[in-house]
JSON list of C-alpha atoms in Angstrom, two decimals:
[
{"chain": "A", "resi": 193, "resn": "MET", "atom": "CA", "xyz": [66.77, 134.83, 183.75]},
{"chain": "A", "resi": 194, "resn": "ASN", "atom": "CA", "xyz": [68.89, 131.77, 182.63]},
{"chain": "A", "resi": 195, "resn": "THR", "atom": "CA", "xyz": [67.90, 129.03, 182.08]},
{"chain": "A", "resi": 196, "resn": "GLN", "atom": "CA", "xyz": [69.13, 127.04, 185.37]},
{"chain": "A", "resi": 197, "resn": "ILE", "atom": "CA", "xyz": [66.58, 130.23, 187.82]},
{"chain": "A", "resi": 198, "resn": "PHE", "atom": "CA", "xyz": [64.03, 129.06, 185.07]},
{"chain": "A", "resi": 199, "resn": "TRP", "atom": "CA", "xyz": [64.36, 125.45, 185.91]},
{"chain": "A", "resi": 200, "resn": "ASN", "atom": "CA", "xyz": [64.89, 125.53, 189.26]},
{"chain": "A", "resi": 201, "resn": "VAL", "atom": "CA", "xyz": [62.03, 127.61, 189.74]},
{"chain": "A", "resi": 202, "resn": "ILE", "atom": "CA", "xyz": [59.49, 124.81, 188.22]},
{"chain": "A", "resi": 203, "resn": "GLY", "atom": "CA", "xyz": [61.15, 122.10, 190.37]},
{"chain": "A", "resi": 204, "resn": "ASP", "atom": "CA", "xyz": [60.77, 123.71, 193.82]},
{"chain": "A", "resi": 205, "resn": "TYR", "atom": "CA", "xyz": [57.02, 125.06, 192.38]},
{"chain": "A", "resi": 206, "resn": "ASN", "atom": "CA", "xyz": [56.27, 120.97, 192.05]},
{"chain": "A", "resi": 207, "resn": "GLN", "atom": "CA", "xyz": [57.44, 119.66, 194.25]},
{"chain": "A", "resi": 208, "resn": "HIS", "atom": "CA", "xyz": [55.25, 121.63, 196.64]},
{"chain": "A", "resi": 209, "resn": "THR", "atom": "CA", "xyz": [52.34, 122.01, 194.77]},
{"chain": "A", "resi": 210, "resn": "LEU", "atom": "CA", "xyz": [52.03, 118.64, 193.50]},
{"chain": "A", "resi": 211, "resn": "ILE", "atom": "CA", "xyz": [49.04, 117.54, 195.13]},
{"chain": "A", "resi": 212, "resn": "ALA", "atom": "CA", "xyz": [47.07, 120.80, 194.74]},
{"chain": "A", "resi": 213, "resn": "GLN", "atom": "CA", "xyz": [48.21, 120.60, 190.81]},
{"chain": "A", "resi": 214, "resn": "ILE", "atom": "CA", "xyz": [46.00, 117.32, 190.46]},
{"chain": "A", "resi": 215, "resn": "ILE", "atom": "CA", "xyz": [42.96, 118.93, 191.97]},
{"chain": "A", "resi": 216, "resn": "LEU", "atom": "CA", "xyz": [42.76, 121.96, 189.76]},
{"chain": "A", "resi": 217, "resn": "PHE", "atom": "CA", "xyz": [43.99, 119.96, 187.03]},
{"chain": "A", "resi": 218, "resn": "VAL", "atom": "CA", "xyz": [40.69, 117.83, 187.87]},
{"chain": "A", "resi": 219, "resn": "PHE", "atom": "CA", "xyz": [38.31, 120.43, 188.47]},
{"chain": "A", "resi": 220, "resn": "VAL", "atom": "CA", "xyz": [39.11, 122.23, 185.77]},
{"chain": "A", "resi": 221, "resn": "ILE", "atom": "CA", "xyz": [38.54, 119.58, 183.09]},
{"chain": "A", "resi": 222, "resn": "SER", "atom": "CA", "xyz": [35.66, 118.69, 184.84]},
{"chain": "A", "resi": 223, "resn": "ALA", "atom": "CA", "xyz": [34.13, 122.50, 184.42]},
{"chain": "A", "resi": 224, "resn": "GLY", "atom": "CA", "xyz": [35.38, 122.53, 180.64]},
{"chain": "A", "resi": 225, "resn": "LEU", "atom": "CA", "xyz": [33.30, 119.14, 180.60]},
{"chain": "A", "resi": 226, "resn": "LEU", "atom": "CA", "xyz": [30.24, 120.30, 181.59]},
{"chain": "A", "resi": 227, "resn": "SER", "atom": "CA", "xyz": [30.73, 123.88, 179.92]},
{"chain": "A", "resi": 228, "resn": "TYR", "atom": "CA", "xyz": [31.32, 121.64, 176.55]},
{"chain": "A", "resi": 229, "resn": "THR", "atom": "CA", "xyz": [27.66, 119.97, 177.04]},
{"chain": "A", "resi": 230, "resn": "GLY", "atom": "CA", "xyz": [25.76, 123.78, 178.18]},
{"chain": "A", "resi": 231, "resn": "LYS", "atom": "CA", "xyz": [24.69, 122.19, 181.30]},
{"chain": "A", "resi": 232, "resn": "LEU", "atom": "CA", "xyz": [27.12, 124.51, 183.18]},
{"chain": "A", "resi": 233, "resn": "LYS", "atom": "CA", "xyz": [28.42, 126.69, 180.21]},
{"chain": "A", "resi": 234, "resn": "TRP", "atom": "CA", "xyz": [29.57, 129.85, 182.71]},
{"chain": "A", "resi": 235, "resn": "LEU", "atom": "CA", "xyz": [31.42, 127.44, 184.49]},
{"chain": "A", "resi": 236, "resn": "ALA", "atom": "CA", "xyz": [34.74, 126.86, 182.79]},
{"chain": "A", "resi": 237, "resn": "LYS", "atom": "CA", "xyz": [35.30, 130.72, 182.46]},
{"chain": "A", "resi": 238, "resn": "ILE", "atom": "CA", "xyz": [34.89, 130.26, 185.84]},
{"chain": "A", "resi": 239, "resn": "ALA", "atom": "CA", "xyz": [37.50, 127.17, 186.56]},
{"chain": "A", "resi": 240, "resn": "LEU", "atom": "CA", "xyz": [39.57, 129.09, 184.04]},
{"chain": "A", "resi": 241, "resn": "GLY", "atom": "CA", "xyz": [39.92, 132.02, 186.31]},
{"chain": "A", "resi": 242, "resn": "VAL", "atom": "CA", "xyz": [40.37, 130.16, 189.62]},
{"chain": "A", "resi": 243, "resn": "VAL", "atom": "CA", "xyz": [43.27, 128.76, 187.98]},
{"chain": "A", "resi": 244, "resn": "ASN", "atom": "CA", "xyz": [44.55, 131.64, 186.79]},
{"chain": "A", "resi": 245, "resn": "LEU", "atom": "CA", "xyz": [44.46, 133.47, 189.32]},
{"chain": "A", "resi": 246, "resn": "TYR", "atom": "CA", "xyz": [46.48, 130.52, 191.45]},
{"chain": "A", "resi": 247, "resn": "ILE", "atom": "CA", "xyz": [49.67, 130.42, 189.36]},
{"chain": "A", "resi": 248, "resn": "GLY", "atom": "CA", "xyz": [49.32, 134.09, 189.88]},
{"chain": "A", "resi": 249, "resn": "ILE", "atom": "CA", "xyz": [49.65, 133.66, 193.45]},
{"chain": "A", "resi": 250, "resn": "ALA", "atom": "CA", "xyz": [51.13, 130.29, 193.74]},
{"chain": "A", "resi": 251, "resn": "PHE", "atom": "CA", "xyz": [54.25, 130.23, 190.81]},
{"chain": "A", "resi": 252, "resn": "PHE", "atom": "CA", "xyz": [55.12, 133.49, 191.02]},
{"chain": "A", "resi": 253, "resn": "ALA", "atom": "CA", "xyz": [54.35, 135.42, 194.07]},
{"chain": "A", "resi": 254, "resn": "TRP", "atom": "CA", "xyz": [55.63, 132.66, 196.31]},
{"chain": "A", "resi": 255, "resn": "TYR", "atom": "CA", "xyz": [57.83, 130.70, 194.42]},
{"chain": "A", "resi": 256, "resn": "GLY", "atom": "CA", "xyz": [58.72, 133.25, 191.31]},
{"chain": "A", "resi": 257, "resn": "THR", "atom": "CA", "xyz": [61.92, 134.63, 192.46]},
{"chain": "A", "resi": 258, "resn": "GLU", "atom": "CA", "xyz": [62.83, 137.61, 189.72]},
{"chain": "A", "resi": 259, "resn": "PRO", "atom": "CA", "xyz": [61.33, 140.92, 188.98]},
{"chain": "A", "resi": 260, "resn": "ILE", "atom": "CA", "xyz": [59.91, 139.93, 185.64]},
{"chain": "A", "resi": 261, "resn": "GLN", "atom": "CA", "xyz": [57.91, 137.28, 187.38]},
{"chain": "A", "resi": 262, "resn": "ARG", "atom": "CA", "xyz": [57.11, 139.33, 190.28]},
{"chain": "A", "resi": 263, "resn": "PHE", "atom": "CA", "xyz": [56.38, 142.43, 188.08]},
{"chain": "A", "resi": 264, "resn": "PHE", "atom": "CA", "xyz": [54.86, 141.27, 184.81]},
{"chain": "A", "resi": 265, "resn": "ALA", "atom": "CA", "xyz": [53.76, 137.91, 185.20]},
{"chain": "A", "resi": 266, "resn": "LEU", "atom": "CA", "xyz": [52.74, 137.79, 188.33]},
{"chain": "A", "resi": 267, "resn": "PRO", "atom": "CA", "xyz": [49.71, 141.16, 187.60]},
{"chain": "A", "resi": 268, "resn": "LEU", "atom": "CA", "xyz": [48.66, 139.54, 184.04]},
{"chain": "A", "resi": 269, "resn": "TYR", "atom": "CA", "xyz": [47.94, 136.51, 185.57]},
{"chain": "A", "resi": 270, "resn": "LEU", "atom": "CA", "xyz": [45.71, 138.32, 188.55]},
{"chain": "A", "resi": 271, "resn": "ILE", "atom": "CA", "xyz": [44.15, 140.32, 186.16]},
{"chain": "A", "resi": 272, "resn": "CYS", "atom": "CA", "xyz": [43.53, 137.45, 183.72]},
{"chain": "A", "resi": 273, "resn": "GLY", "atom": "CA", "xyz": [42.00, 135.04, 186.57]},
{"chain": "A", "resi": 274, "resn": "LEU", "atom": "CA", "xyz": [39.71, 138.54, 187.50]},
{"chain": "A", "resi": 275, "resn": "LEU", "atom": "CA", "xyz": [38.36, 138.74, 184.59]},
{"chain": "A", "resi": 276, "resn": "PHE", "atom": "CA", "xyz": [37.61, 135.50, 183.71]},
{"chain": "A", "resi": 277, "resn": "LEU", "atom": "CA", "xyz": [36.10, 135.29, 187.19]},
{"chain": "A", "resi": 278, "resn": "TYR", "atom": "CA", "xyz": [33.86, 138.85, 185.83]},
{"chain": "A", "resi": 279, "resn": "GLU", "atom": "CA", "xyz": [32.78, 137.27, 182.46]},
{"chain": "A", "resi": 280, "resn": "GLY", "atom": "CA", "xyz": [31.56, 133.77, 183.97]},
{"chain": "A", "resi": 281, "resn": "PHE", "atom": "CA", "xyz": [29.88, 135.31, 186.92]},
{"chain": "A", "resi": 282, "resn": "PHE", "atom": "CA", "xyz": [27.97, 138.26, 185.25]},
{"chain": "A", "resi": 283, "resn": "HIS", "atom": "CA", "xyz": [27.51, 136.81, 181.70]},
{"chain": "A", "resi": 284, "resn": "LYS", "atom": "CA", "xyz": [26.93, 133.67, 182.13]},
{"chain": "A", "resi": 285, "resn": "ASP", "atom": "CA", "xyz": [24.40, 132.88, 179.41]},
{"chain": "A", "resi": 286, "resn": "ASP", "atom": "CA", "xyz": [27.52, 133.72, 176.63]},
{"chain": "A", "resi": 287, "resn": "ILE", "atom": "CA", "xyz": [27.49, 130.03, 174.80]},
{"chain": "A", "resi": 288, "resn": "LEU", "atom": "CA", "xyz": [30.27, 127.98, 174.85]},
{"chain": "A", "resi": 289, "resn": "GLU", "atom": "CA", "xyz": [30.14, 126.15, 171.22]},
{"chain": "A", "resi": 290, "resn": "LYS", "atom": "CA", "xyz": [31.27, 122.60, 170.49]},
{"chain": "A", "resi": 291, "resn": "PRO", "atom": "CA", "xyz": [35.36, 123.42, 169.80]},
{"chain": "A", "resi": 292, "resn": "ASP", "atom": "CA", "xyz": [35.92, 123.38, 166.06]},
{"chain": "A", "resi": 293, "resn": "PHE", "atom": "CA", "xyz": [39.70, 121.73, 164.06]},
{"chain": "A", "resi": 294, "resn": "TRP", "atom": "CA", "xyz": [42.07, 123.88, 165.07]},
{"chain": "A", "resi": 295, "resn": "GLN", "atom": "CA", "xyz": [40.45, 124.31, 169.20]},
{"chain": "A", "resi": 296, "resn": "CYS", "atom": "CA", "xyz": [40.57, 120.71, 169.34]},
{"chain": "A", "resi": 297, "resn": "VAL", "atom": "CA", "xyz": [44.31, 120.42, 168.54]},
{"chain": "A", "resi": 298, "resn": "LEU", "atom": "CA", "xyz": [45.18, 123.15, 170.41]},
{"chain": "A", "resi": 299, "resn": "LEU", "atom": "CA", "xyz": [43.57, 121.30, 173.65]},
{"chain": "A", "resi": 300, "resn": "LEU", "atom": "CA", "xyz": [45.41, 118.13, 172.52]},
{"chain": "A", "resi": 301, "resn": "LEU", "atom": "CA", "xyz": [48.32, 120.00, 172.48]},
{"chain": "A", "resi": 302, "resn": "TYR", "atom": "CA", "xyz": [47.69, 121.22, 176.11]},
{"chain": "A", "resi": 303, "resn": "LEU", "atom": "CA", "xyz": [47.21, 117.44, 177.66]},
{"chain": "A", "resi": 304, "resn": "PHE", "atom": "CA", "xyz": [50.28, 116.59, 175.74]},
{"chain": "A", "resi": 305, "resn": "TYR", "atom": "CA", "xyz": [51.79, 119.06, 177.53]},
{"chain": "A", "resi": 306, "resn": "PRO", "atom": "CA", "xyz": [53.61, 117.29, 180.10]},
{"chain": "A", "resi": 307, "resn": "ILE", "atom": "CA", "xyz": [54.14, 114.36, 177.89]},
{"chain": "A", "resi": 308, "resn": "ILE", "atom": "CA", "xyz": [55.85, 116.61, 175.55]},
{"chain": "A", "resi": 309, "resn": "SER", "atom": "CA", "xyz": [58.02, 117.75, 178.27]},
{"chain": "A", "resi": 310, "resn": "PHE", "atom": "CA", "xyz": [58.87, 114.31, 179.15]},
{"chain": "A", "resi": 311, "resn": "LEU", "atom": "CA", "xyz": [60.27, 113.51, 175.63]},
{"chain": "A", "resi": 312, "resn": "LEU", "atom": "CA", "xyz": [62.41, 116.02, 175.58]},
{"chain": "A", "resi": 313, "resn": "GLY", "atom": "CA", "xyz": [64.23, 114.97, 178.46]},
{"chain": "A", "resi": 314, "resn": "ASN", "atom": "CA", "xyz": [62.99, 116.45, 181.22]},
{"chain": "A", "resi": 315, "resn": "ARG", "atom": "CA", "xyz": [62.28, 114.62, 184.37]},
{"chain": "A", "resi": 316, "resn": "PHE", "atom": "CA", "xyz": [59.47, 115.82, 187.58]},
{"chain": "A", "resi": 317, "resn": "PRO", "atom": "CA", "xyz": [60.16, 118.18, 189.61]},
{"chain": "A", "resi": 318, "resn": "GLN", "atom": "CA", "xyz": [62.17, 119.88, 186.65]},
{"chain": "A", "resi": 319, "resn": "MET", "atom": "CA", "xyz": [59.86, 119.42, 183.96]},
{"chain": "A", "resi": 320, "resn": "VAL", "atom": "CA", "xyz": [56.17, 120.84, 182.66]},
{"chain": "A", "resi": 321, "resn": "THR", "atom": "CA", "xyz": [52.81, 120.06, 183.71]},
{"chain": "A", "resi": 322, "resn": "HIS", "atom": "CA", "xyz": [49.26, 120.92, 182.99]},
{"chain": "A", "resi": 323, "resn": "ILE", "atom": "CA", "xyz": [48.59, 123.56, 185.85]},
{"chain": "A", "resi": 324, "resn": "MET", "atom": "CA", "xyz": [51.90, 125.82, 185.07]},
{"chain": "A", "resi": 325, "resn": "PRO", "atom": "CA", "xyz": [51.95, 129.16, 183.67]},
{"chain": "A", "resi": 326, "resn": "CYS", "atom": "CA", "xyz": [52.11, 128.32, 179.86]},
{"chain": "A", "resi": 327, "resn": "PRO", "atom": "CA", "xyz": [49.49, 125.61, 179.59]},
{"chain": "A", "resi": 328, "resn": "VAL", "atom": "CA", "xyz": [47.50, 127.37, 181.86]},
{"chain": "A", "resi": 329, "resn": "VAL", "atom": "CA", "xyz": [47.29, 130.23, 179.45]},
{"chain": "A", "resi": 330, "resn": "SER", "atom": "CA", "xyz": [47.15, 127.84, 176.66]},
{"chain": "A", "resi": 331, "resn": "LEU", "atom": "CA", "xyz": [44.11, 125.91, 177.29]},
{"chain": "A", "resi": 332, "resn": "SER", "atom": "CA", "xyz": [42.89, 129.61, 178.40]},
{"chain": "A", "resi": 333, "resn": "ILE", "atom": "CA", "xyz": [43.01, 130.53, 175.19]},
{"chain": "A", "resi": 334, "resn": "ALA", "atom": "CA", "xyz": [42.00, 126.96, 173.62]},
{"chain": "A", "resi": 335, "resn": "VAL", "atom": "CA", "xyz": [38.38, 127.05, 175.65]},
{"chain": "A", "resi": 336, "resn": "TYR", "atom": "CA", "xyz": [38.05, 131.38, 175.71]},
{"chain": "A", "resi": 337, "resn": "ALA", "atom": "CA", "xyz": [38.07, 130.57, 171.33]},
{"chain": "A", "resi": 338, "resn": "GLY", "atom": "CA", "xyz": [34.94, 129.34, 171.54]},
{"chain": "A", "resi": 339, "resn": "TYR", "atom": "CA", "xyz": [32.28, 131.46, 173.48]},
{"chain": "A", "resi": 340, "resn": "GLN", "atom": "CA", "xyz": [31.04, 133.56, 171.83]},
{"chain": "A", "resi": 341, "resn": "ARG", "atom": "CA", "xyz": [31.38, 137.05, 173.95]},
{"chain": "A", "resi": 342, "resn": "LYS", "atom": "CA", "xyz": [35.23, 137.83, 174.12]},
{"chain": "A", "resi": 343, "resn": "ASN", "atom": "CA", "xyz": [36.59, 140.63, 176.75]},
{"chain": "A", "resi": 344, "resn": "LYS", "atom": "CA", "xyz": [38.89, 141.82, 174.03]},
{"chain": "A", "resi": 345, "resn": "LEU", "atom": "CA", "xyz": [41.30, 143.11, 177.12]},
{"chain": "A", "resi": 346, "resn": "LEU", "atom": "CA", "xyz": [41.47, 139.70, 178.49]},
{"chain": "A", "resi": 347, "resn": "LEU", "atom": "CA", "xyz": [42.25, 138.45, 175.15]},
{"chain": "A", "resi": 348, "resn": "VAL", "atom": "CA", "xyz": [45.06, 140.96, 174.56]},
{"chain": "A", "resi": 349, "resn": "LEU", "atom": "CA", "xyz": [46.41, 139.41, 178.18]},
{"chain": "A", "resi": 350, "resn": "LEU", "atom": "CA", "xyz": [46.09, 135.82, 177.25]},
{"chain": "A", "resi": 351, "resn": "ILE", "atom": "CA", "xyz": [48.04, 136.73, 173.49]},
{"chain": "A", "resi": 352, "resn": "ILE", "atom": "CA", "xyz": [51.15, 138.99, 175.24]},
{"chain": "A", "resi": 353, "resn": "TRP", "atom": "CA", "xyz": [51.74, 135.62, 176.82]},
{"chain": "A", "resi": 354, "resn": "GLY", "atom": "CA", "xyz": [51.51, 133.36, 174.70]},
{"chain": "A", "resi": 355, "resn": "LEU", "atom": "CA", "xyz": [53.49, 134.96, 172.31]},
{"chain": "A", "resi": 356, "resn": "THR", "atom": "CA", "xyz": [56.69, 134.66, 175.24]},
{"chain": "A", "resi": 357, "resn": "GLY", "atom": "CA", "xyz": [56.67, 130.91, 173.75]},
{"chain": "A", "resi": 358, "resn": "VAL", "atom": "CA", "xyz": [59.76, 132.37, 171.50]},
{"chain": "A", "resi": 359, "resn": "LYS", "atom": "CA", "xyz": [61.23, 131.85, 175.17]},
{"chain": "A", "resi": 360, "resn": "SER", "atom": "CA", "xyz": [61.10, 128.46, 173.96]},
{"chain": "A", "resi": 361, "resn": "VAL", "atom": "CA", "xyz": [64.48, 128.54, 172.39]},
{"chain": "A", "resi": 362, "resn": "ILE", "atom": "CA", "xyz": [66.54, 130.20, 174.82]},
{"chain": "A", "resi": 363, "resn": "PHE", "atom": "CA", "xyz": [65.20, 127.71, 178.09]},
{"chain": "A", "resi": 364, "resn": "HIS", "atom": "CA", "xyz": [65.08, 125.37, 175.96]},
{"chain": "A", "resi": 365, "resn": "ALA", "atom": "CA", "xyz": [61.49, 124.36, 176.94]},
{"chain": "A", "resi": 366, "resn": "TYR", "atom": "CA", "xyz": [60.79, 123.50, 173.86]},
{"chain": "A", "resi": 367, "resn": "GLU", "atom": "CA", "xyz": [57.37, 122.93, 174.49]},
{"chain": "A", "resi": 368, "resn": "ASP", "atom": "CA", "xyz": [56.54, 125.89, 174.96]},
{"chain": "A", "resi": 369, "resn": "ILE", "atom": "CA", "xyz": [56.48, 126.00, 171.28]},
{"chain": "A", "resi": 370, "resn": "ILE", "atom": "CA", "xyz": [52.46, 125.25, 172.35]},
{"chain": "A", "resi": 371, "resn": "LEU", "atom": "CA", "xyz": [52.69, 128.49, 174.46]},
{"chain": "A", "resi": 372, "resn": "LEU", "atom": "CA", "xyz": [53.60, 129.82, 170.95]},
{"chain": "A", "resi": 373, "resn": "ILE", "atom": "CA", "xyz": [51.76, 128.54, 168.49]},
{"chain": "A", "resi": 374, "resn": "CYS", "atom": "CA", "xyz": [48.26, 129.15, 171.11]},
{"chain": "A", "resi": 375, "resn": "GLY", "atom": "CA", "xyz": [49.47, 132.72, 170.70]},
{"chain": "A", "resi": 376, "resn": "LEU", "atom": "CA", "xyz": [49.52, 132.81, 167.13]},
{"chain": "A", "resi": 377, "resn": "TYR", "atom": "CA", "xyz": [45.81, 131.92, 166.95]},
{"chain": "A", "resi": 378, "resn": "GLY", "atom": "CA", "xyz": [45.01, 134.25, 169.93]},
{"chain": "A", "resi": 379, "resn": "ILE", "atom": "CA", "xyz": [45.74, 137.03, 167.26]},
{"chain": "A", "resi": 380, "resn": "GLY", "atom": "CA", "xyz": [44.05, 135.33, 164.87]},
{"chain": "A", "resi": 381, "resn": "LEU", "atom": "CA", "xyz": [40.81, 135.29, 167.36]},
{"chain": "A", "resi": 382, "resn": "LEU", "atom": "CA", "xyz": [41.38, 139.06, 167.91]},
{"chain": "A", "resi": 383, "resn": "TRP", "atom": "CA", "xyz": [41.78, 140.09, 164.74]},
{"chain": "A", "resi": 384, "resn": "ASN", "atom": "CA", "xyz": [37.97, 138.28, 163.62]},
{"chain": "A", "resi": 385, "resn": "GLU", "atom": "CA", "xyz": [36.52, 140.40, 166.62]},
{"chain": "A", "resi": 386, "resn": "CYS", "atom": "CA", "xyz": [38.07, 143.20, 165.73]},
{"chain": "A", "resi": 387, "resn": "LYS", "atom": "CA", "xyz": [36.55, 143.38, 161.80]},
{"chain": "A", "resi": 388, "resn": "GLN", "atom": "CA", "xyz": [33.26, 142.09, 163.65]},
{"chain": "A", "resi": 389, "resn": "PHE", "atom": "CA", "xyz": [33.69, 145.01, 165.53]},
{"chain": "A", "resi": 390, "resn": "ARG", "atom": "CA", "xyz": [33.77, 147.59, 162.96]},
{"chain": "A", "resi": 391, "resn": "LYS", "atom": "CA", "xyz": [31.03, 145.74, 160.81]},
{"chain": "A", "resi": 392, "resn": "SER", "atom": "CA", "xyz": [28.15, 146.00, 163.99]},
{"chain": "A", "resi": 393, "resn": "LYS", "atom": "CA", "xyz": [29.86, 149.88, 164.35]},
{"chain": "A", "resi": 394, "resn": "LEU", "atom": "CA", "xyz": [29.24, 150.57, 160.36]},
{"chain": "A", "resi": 395, "resn": "SER", "atom": "CA", "xyz": [26.03, 149.10, 160.16]}
]
């Protein structure tokens, strides 16, 4: 996939889904706030599940044009969405802790995604918005990091997409360095989860 195709898909998607993106953005931010306050601590997972499924279907299945979008990205986002919904529905007592310093940084970077894209010279519709694949995974990693229980398969899938942030140089989408940072942070999370699992097995 070359740079022009990459930005054409983004432009086509943004032109036809702006209202849906606004609704989903309000939903996911509201769900996050309610979960962080402890009122509906499971709701953030449900919202992330919905938005990941939406990206899979709307961005990759509907507007995607390349095999890598249909056969790699689409199933990855669908699985992530379903795993988030499973975690939200079947582990409702899981605690979402208040974000620490690094999680706050990642959440702020997510919020700044479109601003950074604009400052880099991109203009709507060919610019990165909040409800697009890379920002959604960045948000997913930042929020999921705060939950006490972590599904390792889900975390691995999020990290895989996070590490695709290296494409930021290839496609001149330098805002996706945010995605790469989140992916590297996710590796640290997974490492800690594996260490804790080994300790629990030994004790």
